[in-house]
CSV table of C-alpha atoms in Angstrom, one decimal:
chain,number,residue,atom,x,y,z
V,1,MET,CA,-6.8,-151.4,337.3
V,2,SER,CA,-4.0,-153.2,335.6
V,3,ILE,CA,-0.3,-152.9,336.1
V,4,GLN,CA,-0.4,-149.5,334.3
V,5,GLY,CA,-1.5,-147.9,337.5
V,6,PHE,CA,1.9,-148.5,339.1
V,7,THR,CA,4.2,-147.6,336.1
V,8,ASP,CA,5.5,-144.2,335.0
V,9,ARG,CA,3.0,-143.2,332.3
V,10,ARG,CA,5.4,-140.8,330.8
V,11,ARG,CA,7.6,-143.7,329.6
V,12,LEU,CA,6.8,-146.1,326.8
V,13,PRO,CA,6.4,-149.5,328.5
V,14,GLY,CA,8.7,-151.9,326.8
V,15,PRO,CA,8.0,-155.5,326.2
V,16,GLU,CA,8.5,-157.8,329.2
V,17,LYS,CA,11.2,-159.8,327.6
V,18,SER,CA,14.0,-158.3,325.4
V,19,PHE,CA,17.2,-159.5,323.9
V,20,PRO,CA,20.3,-157.6,322.7
V,21,THR,CA,20.5,-156.9,319.0
V,22,VAL,CA,22.7,-159.2,317.0
V,23,TYR,CA,24.6,-157.6,314.2
V,24,ASP,CA,26.1,-159.3,311.2
V,25,ALA,CA,29.9,-159.1,311.3
V,26,PRO,CA,30.9,-155.9,309.4
V,27,GLU,CA,31.6,-157.4,306.0
V,28,GLU,CA,33.3,-155.8,303.1
V,29,PRO,CA,32.3,-156.8,299.6
V,30,THR,CA,34.6,-159.3,298.0
V,31,THR,CA,33.4,-159.4,294.5
V,32,THR,CA,33.6,-155.9,293.1
V,33,GLY,CA,36.8,-156.4,291.1
V,34,ASN,CA,37.1,-158.4,287.9
V,35,GLY,CA,39.0,-161.1,289.7
V,36,LYS,CA,42.2,-160.7,287.7
V,37,GLY,CA,44.1,-158.8,290.4
V,38,LYS,CA,45.5,-161.2,293.0
V,39,GLY,CA,47.0,-158.6,295.2
V,40,ARG,CA,43.9,-157.3,296.9
V,41,ALA,CA,41.4,-158.9,299.1
V,42,ASP,CA,38.4,-158.0,297.0
V,43,GLY,CA,40.1,-159.1,293.7
V,44,ARG,CA,40.7,-155.6,292.3
V,45,GLU,CA,43.9,-154.5,290.5
V,46,ALA,CA,46.1,-152.1,292.5
V,47,ALA,CA,45.0,-149.1,290.4
V,48,GLU,CA,41.3,-150.2,290.0
V,49,MET,CA,38.7,-148.2,291.8
V,50,ARG,CA,35.4,-149.6,293.1
V,51,ASP,CA,32.4,-148.9,291.0
V,52,VAL,CA,30.9,-145.5,291.6
V,53,PHE,CA,27.2,-145.0,291.4
V,54,LEU,CA,26.0,-141.4,291.2
V,55,ASN,CA,22.6,-139.8,290.8
V,56,SER,CA,21.6,-136.1,290.9
V,57,GLY,CA,18.5,-134.2,291.7
V,58,LEU,CA,16.9,-136.6,294.1
V,59,ILE,CA,16.0,-134.1,296.9
V,60,SER,CA,13.3,-131.9,295.4
V,61,GLN,CA,13.3,-129.2,298.1
V,62,ALA,CA,17.0,-128.5,297.7
V,63,ASN,CA,18.4,-126.2,295.0
V,64,GLY,CA,20.6,-129.1,294.0
V,65,SER,CA,21.4,-132.6,295.3
V,66,ALA,CA,23.3,-135.7,294.5
V,67,TYR,CA,23.8,-139.2,295.9
V,68,ILE,CA,26.9,-141.3,295.6
V,69,GLU,CA,27.7,-144.9,296.3
V,70,CYS,CA,31.4,-145.8,296.2
V,71,GLY,CA,31.9,-149.3,297.5
V,72,SER,CA,30.4,-149.4,300.9
V,73,VAL,CA,30.4,-145.6,301.3
V,74,LYS,CA,27.0,-144.0,300.7
V,75,ILE,CA,26.4,-140.3,300.9
V,76,ALA,CA,23.5,-138.0,300.1
V,77,CYS,CA,24.3,-134.3,299.5
V,78,ALA,CA,21.9,-131.3,299.3
V,79,VAL,CA,22.8,-127.8,298.3
V,80,TYR,CA,20.7,-124.8,299.5
V,81,GLY,CA,21.2,-121.2,298.5
V,82,PRO,CA,22.9,-118.8,297.9
V,83,ARG,CA,20.7,-117.1,300.5
V,84,ALA,CA,21.0,-114.0,302.8
V,85,LYS,CA,23.8,-114.2,305.2
V,86,PRO,CA,23.3,-113.0,308.8
V,87,PRO,CA,26.0,-110.5,310.1
V,88,PRO,CA,29.0,-110.1,310.0
V,89,TYR,CA,29.5,-108.6,306.6
V,90,SER,CA,31.6,-110.5,304.1
V,91,PRO,CA,32.7,-109.1,300.8
V,92,GLN,CA,32.9,-112.6,299.4
V,93,GLY,CA,30.3,-115.3,299.6
V,94,THR,CA,30.6,-117.9,302.3
V,95,VAL,CA,30.1,-121.6,302.2
V,96,ASN,CA,28.7,-123.7,305.0
V,97,VAL,CA,29.7,-127.4,304.7
V,98,GLU,CA,28.1,-129.7,307.2
V,99,ILE,CA,28.6,-133.5,307.3
V,100,LYS,CA,26.3,-135.6,309.4
V,101,PHE,CA,26.6,-139.3,310.0
V,102,ALA,CA,23.5,-141.3,310.2
V,103,PRO,CA,23.4,-143.3,313.5
V,104,PHE,CA,23.7,-146.5,311.5
V,105,ALA,CA,26.5,-145.1,309.3
V,106,SER,CA,29.3,-147.0,311.0
V,107,HIS,CA,29.9,-149.9,313.2
V,108,PRO,CA,29.4,-149.6,316.2
V,109,ARG,CA,26.5,-147.2,316.0
V,110,ARG,CA,27.1,-143.5,316.5
V,111,ALA,CA,25.7,-141.5,319.4
V,112,PRO,CA,24.1,-138.4,318.0
V,113,LEU,CA,25.6,-135.0,319.0
V,114,ARG,CA,28.6,-136.5,320.8
V,115,ASP,CA,30.3,-137.2,317.5
V,116,THR,CA,33.7,-135.6,317.1
V,117,GLU,CA,34.4,-136.8,313.6
V,118,PRO,CA,32.0,-134.7,311.5
V,119,PRO,CA,33.4,-131.2,312.3
V,120,HIS,CA,36.9,-132.4,311.4
V,121,LEU,CA,35.7,-134.0,308.2
V,122,SER,CA,33.5,-130.9,307.3
V,123,HIS,CA,36.6,-128.8,307.7
V,124,LEU,CA,38.7,-131.0,305.4
V,125,LEU,CA,35.9,-131.1,302.8
V,126,THR,CA,35.6,-127.3,302.9
V,127,GLN,CA,39.3,-127.0,302.2
V,128,SER,CA,39.1,-129.3,299.2
V,129,LEU,CA,35.9,-127.6,297.9
V,130,LEU,CA,37.0,-123.9,298.1
V,131,PRO,CA,39.3,-123.9,295.1
V,132,ALA,CA,36.4,-125.1,292.9
V,133,LEU,CA,34.1,-122.4,294.4
V,134,THR,CA,36.2,-119.2,294.0
V,135,LEU,CA,34.2,-118.1,291.0
V,136,HIS,CA,30.8,-118.5,292.8
V,137,LEU,CA,32.0,-116.9,296.0
V,138,SER,CA,33.4,-113.8,294.3
V,139,GLN,CA,30.1,-113.4,292.4
V,140,HIS,CA,27.8,-113.6,295.5
V,141,PRO,CA,28.9,-111.2,298.2
V,142,LYS,CA,27.0,-111.2,301.5
V,143,SER,CA,25.5,-114.6,300.8
V,144,VAL,CA,25.8,-118.1,302.2
V,145,THR,CA,25.6,-121.4,300.4
V,146,ASP,CA,24.8,-124.4,302.5
V,147,ILE,CA,26.1,-127.9,301.6
V,148,TRP,CA,24.7,-130.6,303.7
V,149,LEU,CA,26.0,-134.2,303.5
V,150,LEU,CA,24.4,-137.1,305.1
V,151,VAL,CA,26.6,-140.1,305.4
V,152,LEU,CA,24.4,-143.2,305.2
V,153,GLN,CA,27.2,-145.7,305.4
V,154,SER,CA,30.9,-145.2,305.9
V,155,GLU,CA,34.1,-147.1,306.5
V,156,SER,CA,34.7,-145.3,309.8
V,157,PRO,CA,37.2,-145.2,311.5
V,158,SER,CA,39.0,-144.7,308.2
V,159,LEU,CA,37.7,-141.5,306.8
V,160,GLU,CA,39.6,-141.4,303.5
V,161,SER,CA,36.9,-142.8,301.2
V,162,THR,CA,34.2,-140.8,302.9
V,163,LEU,CA,36.1,-137.6,302.2
V,164,ALA,CA,36.9,-138.6,298.7
V,165,ALA,CA,33.3,-139.6,297.9
V,166,GLY,CA,32.1,-136.5,299.8
V,167,LEU,CA,34.0,-134.2,297.5
V,168,SER,CA,32.7,-135.8,294.4
V,169,VAL,CA,29.1,-135.8,295.5
V,170,ALA,CA,29.3,-132.2,296.8
V,171,CYS,CA,30.6,-131.0,293.4
V,172,ALA,CA,27.9,-133.0,291.6
V,173,ALA,CA,25.2,-131.4,293.9
V,174,LEU,CA,26.7,-127.9,293.4
V,175,ALA,CA,26.6,-128.4,289.6
V,176,ASP,CA,23.1,-129.7,289.8
V,177,ALA,CA,22.2,-126.5,291.8
V,178,GLY,CA,23.6,-124.4,288.9
V,179,VAL,CA,26.3,-123.0,291.2
V,180,ALA,CA,29.3,-121.7,289.1
V,181,LEU,CA,32.2,-124.0,289.6
V,182,ASN,CA,35.8,-123.5,288.3
V,183,GLY,CA,35.8,-127.2,287.6
V,184,LEU,CA,34.2,-130.5,288.7
V,185,GLY,CA,36.1,-131.6,291.8
V,186,VAL,CA,36.5,-135.3,292.5
V,187,GLY,CA,38.1,-137.0,295.4
V,188,VAL,CA,40.4,-140.1,295.3
V,189,ALA,CA,41.9,-141.9,298.2
V,190,VAL,CA,45.1,-143.9,297.9
V,191,ALA,CA,46.8,-146.1,300.5
V,192,LYS,CA,50.2,-147.6,300.7
V,193,THR,CA,50.0,-151.2,301.6
V,194,GLU,CA,52.6,-153.9,301.9
V,195,GLU,CA,51.9,-155.0,298.3
V,196,GLY,CA,52.3,-151.5,296.9
V,197,ILE,CA,49.9,-148.6,296.2
V,198,ALA,CA,46.2,-149.4,296.4
V,199,VAL,CA,43.8,-146.9,294.8
V,200,ASP,CA,40.5,-146.4,296.6
V,201,PRO,CA,41.3,-148.6,299.6
V,202,THR,CA,38.6,-150.4,301.5
V,203,GLY,CA,38.4,-149.6,305.2
V,204,ARG,CA,40.4,-152.6,306.0
V,205,GLU,CA,43.1,-151.8,303.5
V,206,ALA,CA,43.3,-148.2,304.7
V,207,ARG,CA,43.7,-149.2,308.3
V,208,ALA,CA,46.3,-151.8,307.5
V,209,GLY,CA,48.3,-149.6,305.2
V,210,GLY,CA,51.2,-147.4,306.3
V,211,ALA,CA,50.2,-144.1,304.7
V,212,ARG,CA,47.1,-142.8,303.2
V,213,VAL,CA,46.7,-139.8,300.8
V,214,THR,CA,43.3,-138.3,299.9
V,215,LEU,CA,43.4,-135.9,297.0
V,216,GLY,CA,40.9,-133.4,295.7
V,217,VAL,CA,41.4,-133.0,292.0
V,218,LEU,CA,40.0,-130.7,289.3
V,219,PRO,CA,40.7,-133.0,286.3
V,220,ALA,CA,39.4,-130.4,283.8
V,221,LEU,CA,41.9,-127.8,285.0
V,222,ASP,CA,44.6,-130.4,285.8
V,223,THR,CA,44.8,-128.9,289.3
V,224,LEU,CA,44.8,-130.3,292.8
V,225,THR,CA,42.5,-128.7,295.4
V,226,ASP,CA,43.7,-130.4,298.5
V,227,VAL,CA,46.1,-133.1,299.7
V,228,TRP,CA,45.3,-134.8,303.0
V,229,MET,CA,47.9,-137.3,304.2
V,230,THR,CA,48.1,-139.5,307.3
V,231,GLY,CA,50.8,-141.9,308.2
V,232,GLN,CA,54.4,-142.1,307.3
V,233,ALA,CA,56.0,-142.5,303.8
V,234,SER,CA,59.0,-141.4,301.9
V,235,VAL,CA,58.7,-138.4,299.6
V,236,ALA,CA,59.1,-140.7,296.5
V,237,ASP,CA,56.3,-142.9,297.8
V,238,VAL,CA,54.0,-139.9,298.4
V,239,LEU,CA,54.6,-138.6,294.9
V,240,GLY,CA,53.9,-142.0,293.5
V,241,MET,CA,50.6,-142.1,295.4
V,242,VAL,CA,49.7,-138.7,294.2
V,243,ASP,CA,50.3,-139.8,290.6
V,244,CYS,CA,48.2,-142.9,291.1
V,245,ALA,CA,45.4,-140.9,292.5
V,246,VAL,CA,45.5,-138.3,289.8
V,247,ALA,CA,45.4,-141.0,287.2
V,248,ALA,CA,42.4,-142.6,288.9
V,249,SER,CA,40.5,-139.3,289.2
V,250,ALA,CA,39.8,-139.2,285.4
V,251,GLY,CA,37.6,-142.3,285.8
V,252,VAL,CA,35.5,-140.7,288.6
V,253,HIS,CA,35.3,-137.4,286.7
V,254,GLY,CA,34.0,-139.3,283.7
V,255,ARG,CA,31.3,-140.9,285.8
V,256,VAL,CA,30.3,-137.6,287.4
V,257,ALA,CA,30.3,-135.8,284.0
V,258,GLY,CA,28.2,-138.5,282.4
V,259,VAL,CA,25.5,-138.3,285.1
V,260,LEU,CA,25.4,-134.5,285.0
V,261,ALA,CA,25.3,-134.4,281.2
V,262,GLY,CA,22.5,-136.9,281.2
V,263,ALA,CA,20.5,-134.8,283.7
V,264,VAL,CA,20.3,-131.6,281.7
Z,1,MET,CA,21.2,-133.0,270.8
Z,2,THR,CA,24.9,-132.6,271.5
Z,3,THR,CA,26.3,-133.2,274.9
Z,4,PRO,CA,26.3,-130.2,277.3
Z,5,LEU,CA,29.3,-128.4,278.5
Z,6,LEU,CA,30.4,-129.2,282.1
Z,7,PRO,CA,32.1,-126.9,284.6
Z,8,GLY,CA,35.8,-126.5,283.7
Z,9,GLN,CA,35.3,-127.6,280.1
Z,10,PRO,CA,36.8,-125.3,277.4
Z,11,LEU,CA,34.2,-123.7,275.2
Z,12,PRO,CA,34.1,-124.8,271.5
Z,13,ALA,CA,36.4,-123.1,269.1
Z,14,GLU,CA,33.8,-120.9,267.4
Z,15,SER,CA,33.0,-119.0,270.7
Z,16,LYS,CA,36.7,-118.3,271.6
Z,17,GLN,CA,36.6,-114.8,270.3
Z,18,SER,CA,33.6,-113.8,272.4
Z,19,GLN,CA,33.5,-112.0,275.7
Z,20,PRO,CA,32.7,-114.3,278.7
Z,21,GLY,CA,29.1,-113.8,280.0
Z,22,GLN,CA,26.9,-115.8,282.3
Z,23,GLY,CA,28.0,-119.3,283.1
Z,24,CYS,CA,31.6,-119.1,281.8
Z,25,TYR,CA,34.9,-117.6,282.9
Z,26,VAL,CA,38.5,-117.3,281.8
Z,27,SER,CA,40.7,-119.6,283.8
Z,28,LYS,CA,44.3,-118.7,284.9
Z,29,ASP,CA,45.8,-120.3,281.8
Z,30,GLY,CA,43.7,-117.9,279.6
Z,31,ILE,CA,41.2,-120.5,278.3
Z,32,LEU,CA,37.5,-119.6,278.1
Z,33,ARG,CA,35.7,-122.3,280.1
Z,34,ALA,CA,32.2,-123.1,281.2
Z,35,SER,CA,31.4,-122.8,284.9
Z,36,VAL,CA,27.9,-124.5,284.9
Z,37,VAL,CA,26.3,-127.4,283.1
Z,38,GLY,CA,24.7,-126.2,279.9
Z,39,TYR,CA,24.9,-125.2,276.3
Z,40,PRO,CA,26.8,-122.2,274.9
Z,41,ALA,CA,24.9,-119.4,273.2
Z,42,THR,CA,26.4,-116.3,271.7
Z,43,SER,CA,24.6,-113.0,271.4
Z,44,ASN,CA,26.2,-109.6,270.5
Z,45,GLY,CA,29.7,-111.0,271.0
Z,46,VAL,CA,29.0,-112.3,274.5
Z,47,VAL,CA,29.0,-116.0,275.0
Z,48,SER,CA,27.0,-117.5,277.9
Z,49,VAL,CA,26.4,-121.0,279.0
Z,50,THR,CA,22.8,-121.8,280.1
Z,51,THR,CA,20.7,-124.8,280.8
Z,52,GLY,CA,17.6,-123.1,279.4
Z,53,LYS,CA,15.9,-123.4,282.7
Z,54,PRO,CA,14.7,-120.0,284.0
Z,55,ASP,CA,16.1,-118.6,287.2
Z,56,THR,CA,13.8,-119.2,290.2
Z,57,SER,CA,15.4,-116.7,292.6
Z,58,ALA,CA,17.8,-113.8,292.6
Z,59,LEU,CA,20.2,-112.1,295.0
Z,60,PRO,CA,20.4,-108.3,295.3
Z,61,GLU,CA,23.3,-106.8,293.4
Z,62,ILE,CA,24.3,-103.2,292.7
Z,63,GLY,CA,21.9,-101.5,290.3
Z,64,ALA,CA,19.2,-104.1,290.7
Z,65,ILE,CA,15.6,-103.0,291.1
Z,66,VAL,CA,14.1,-104.5,294.3
Z,67,THR,CA,10.6,-104.5,295.7
Z,68,GLY,CA,10.1,-104.7,299.4
Z,69,VAL,CA,7.8,-103.9,302.3
Z,70,VAL,CA,8.6,-101.2,304.9
Z,71,SER,CA,9.3,-102.9,308.2
Z,72,GLN,CA,10.8,-100.2,310.3
Z,73,LEU,CA,10.8,-96.4,310.2
Z,74,THR,CA,13.2,-94.0,312.0
Z,75,PRO,CA,13.7,-90.2,311.3
Z,76,GLN,CA,17.0,-91.2,309.6
Z,77,GLN,CA,16.0,-94.2,307.5
Z,78,ALA,CA,13.3,-96.6,306.3
Z,79,THR,CA,14.0,-100.3,306.5
Z,80,LEU,CA,12.7,-102.6,303.9
Z,81,THR,CA,12.3,-106.4,303.8
Z,82,MET,CA,13.1,-107.3,300.2
Z,83,THR,CA,10.8,-109.8,298.5
Z,84,LEU,CA,11.6,-109.3,294.8
Z,85,VAL,CA,14.9,-108.7,293.0
Z,86,ASN,CA,14.5,-107.8,289.3
Z,87,ASN,CA,11.0,-109.4,289.5
Z,88,LEU,CA,12.4,-112.7,290.8
Z,89,PRO,CA,11.7,-113.8,294.4
Z,90,THR,CA,14.6,-113.7,296.9
Z,91,PRO,CA,15.8,-117.1,298.2
Z,92,VAL,CA,13.7,-118.6,300.9
Z,93,SER,CA,15.6,-118.5,304.2
Z,94,SER,CA,15.2,-117.8,307.8
Z,95,ALA,CA,17.4,-114.6,307.3
Z,96,ASP,CA,15.6,-111.9,305.4
Z,97,PHE,CA,17.3,-109.7,302.8
Z,98,VAL,CA,17.1,-106.3,304.5
Z,99,GLY,CA,17.5,-102.9,302.7
Z,100,VAL,CA,17.8,-99.4,304.1
Z,101,ILE,CA,16.7,-96.2,302.4
Z,102,ARG,CA,18.5,-93.4,304.2
Z,103,VAL,CA,16.9,-90.0,304.3
Z,104,SER,CA,19.3,-88.6,301.7
Z,105,ASP,CA,18.5,-91.3,299.2
Z,106,VAL,CA,14.7,-90.9,299.2
Z,107,ARG,CA,14.6,-88.4,296.3
Z,108,ALA,CA,17.1,-86.6,294.1
Z,109,THR,CA,16.1,-82.9,294.8
Z,110,GLU,CA,15.7,-80.9,298.0
Z,111,LYS,CA,17.2,-83.7,300.0
Z,112,ASP,CA,17.5,-81.6,303.1
Z,113,LYS,CA,13.7,-81.2,303.2
Z,114,VAL,CA,12.9,-84.9,303.1
Z,115,LYS,CA,11.0,-86.3,306.0
Z,116,ILE,CA,10.9,-90.1,306.2
Z,117,GLY,CA,7.5,-90.0,307.8
Z,118,GLU,CA,6.1,-88.1,304.8
Z,119,SER,CA,7.8,-90.5,302.3
Z,120,PHE,CA,7.0,-94.0,303.6
Z,121,ARG,CA,4.7,-95.6,306.1
Z,122,LEU,CA,4.9,-99.1,307.8
Z,123,GLY,CA,3.6,-101.7,305.4
Z,124,ASP,CA,4.1,-99.8,302.2
Z,125,THR,CA,5.3,-101.7,299.2
Z,126,VAL,CA,8.3,-99.8,297.8
Z,127,LYS,CA,10.3,-100.2,294.7
Z,128,ALA,CA,13.9,-99.1,295.0
Z,129,SER,CA,17.3,-99.6,293.3
Z,130,VAL,CA,20.3,-101.1,295.1
Z,131,LEU,CA,23.0,-98.4,295.7
Z,132,SER,CA,25.6,-100.6,297.4
Z,133,LEU,CA,26.0,-103.8,299.3
Z,134,GLY,CA,25.7,-101.7,302.5
Z,135,ASP,CA,26.8,-102.9,305.9
Z,136,ALA,CA,26.7,-106.2,307.8
Z,137,ARG,CA,22.9,-106.0,308.3
Z,138,SER,CA,21.4,-104.4,305.2
Z,139,TYR,CA,21.8,-103.3,301.6
Z,140,PHE,CA,21.6,-99.6,300.9
Z,141,LEU,CA,18.7,-98.6,298.6
Z,142,SER,CA,17.6,-95.5,296.8
Z,143,THR,CA,14.3,-94.2,295.6
Z,144,ALA,CA,15.8,-91.2,293.9
Z,145,ASP,CA,14.2,-91.7,290.5
Z,146,LYS,CA,10.8,-91.1,288.9
Z,147,HIS,CA,9.8,-94.7,288.6
Z,148,LEU,CA,11.0,-95.6,292.2
Z,149,GLY,CA,9.1,-95.1,295.4
Z,150,VAL,CA,5.8,-96.4,297.0
Z,151,ILE,CA,3.9,-98.6,294.5
Z,152,ALA,CA,1.2,-99.8,296.9
Z,153,ALA,CA,0.0,-98.6,300.3
Z,154,THR,CA,-3.0,-98.5,302.5
Z,155,SER,CA,-4.4,-95.4,304.2
Z,156,GLU,CA,-4.8,-94.8,307.9
Z,157,ALA,CA,-8.4,-95.8,307.5
Z,158,GLY,CA,-7.2,-99.1,306.0
Z,159,ASN,CA,-8.3,-98.5,302.4
Z,160,PRO,CA,-6.1,-98.8,299.4
Z,161,LEU,CA,-4.3,-95.6,298.3
Z,162,ILE,CA,-4.1,-94.5,294.7
Z,163,PRO,CA,-1.3,-92.1,293.5
Z,164,VAL,CA,-2.4,-88.6,292.6
Z,165,SER,CA,1.0,-86.9,292.4
Z,166,TRP,CA,4.7,-87.8,292.8
Z,167,GLN,CA,4.3,-87.0,296.5
Z,168,GLU,CA,0.7,-87.6,297.4
Z,169,MET,CA,-1.7,-90.6,297.4
Z,170,GLU,CA,-5.4,-90.5,297.9
Z,171,ASP,CA,-7.7,-92.8,299.8
Z,172,GLU,CA,-10.1,-94.4,297.3
Z,173,VAL,CA,-13.0,-94.3,299.8
Z,174,THR,CA,-12.7,-91.3,302.0
Z,175,GLY,CA,-10.7,-89.1,299.6
Z,176,VAL,CA,-8.2,-88.2,302.3
Z,177,LYS,CA,-4.7,-87.4,300.9
Z,178,GLU,CA,-1.5,-88.8,302.5
Z,179,LYS,CA,2.1,-87.9,301.7
Z,180,ARG,CA,4.4,-90.5,300.2
Z,181,LYS,CA,7.3,-90.7,297.8
Z,182,VAL,CA,5.2,-92.1,295.0
Z,183,ALA,CA,6.6,-94.2,292.1
Z,184,LYS,CA,5.4,-93.2,288.7
Z,185,PRO,CA,2.9,-95.9,287.9
Z,186,GLU,CA,3.8,-98.3,285.1
Z,187,VAL,CA,1.4,-98.0,282.2
């Protein structure tokens, strides 16, 4: 009879000694830019985006899937359906967008289920996706299409880059699933900092900045799907930020298009 | 091989005169654009954009021929769980595609004399056409055609039934006849 006789056998006995985990300080990459721009902490030009890595078709069980890395934001997206929709009746198709954060997606770690950020973000993403999906939804009455996003790393508490990358990756996954899209939607975040307008701000830039604008753009149709703005700025500033974001969207669109064209 | 078209991309000039088919649409500015990733192909004046990959599943739509198994019978209607739509499987999901054949949609003639119990039995495999999107729960189906109705069934004794007329099937082993709305067998 060892000590086991006296302990609760339903619990996993931990080691006798334990120490609190030590995390590295949350560090943002400093070497992504070409070094020419002096205005920004990571050496980028004001209108320069961080490199975007995109891949499609990585989740074999899903009808379509994609994975994006944009700076330190990493999101995997899977699209299921369209499938039968439980009641109530809907003459149009419905779309079910769900964003989940991995427990290690932000610093400090997230408590599962008690998270209040994902529903808000899912709602924002649905809004910016819907204009690209009108064609699909009108063709598939009484059906539901599920779009699941798993955020592996984010710049929480600033959600702009997560939303922007989420829109791009969701559209790539939808296109991979063969869902009819009016156009490929891409997201771009812009922040107004003391130095001027910074495209694709890092978490630190976004938090330091006065106002942030996140755009959903359909570059092929020259249309905006959604504008999400936080903070305070003059009308002229906001229009300038929107112009900057639209100009930057062409680059992301090109990247998404290249990946999808290569996957056929 | 040329680069494929992407969603939102205008179709090449030679297919501008064609009608939009699968995988393309006319946007608000009147331009014919692709809606999926793929290559354009024109046939009979209809241009469609396809990847060349065959469809793996299909959703029920009006006029489609569906195959399903009878899951519930009432004197008013037979309920089907649809498994095939135009010979493609329905998407895998926790929610089934449910169809209902109402007593008035079982056959085209003498509708007032139709009895659901003499047309279908639980577990029968039935071929039907989609009449309408139906209500919240189910699609409305019809078997009012020669080639629609029960295509496979088992007798009360548990043996396979073979069709002998458009409203009777016979037990292969015992020779007992049972009433069904039988589909004309495909030759």
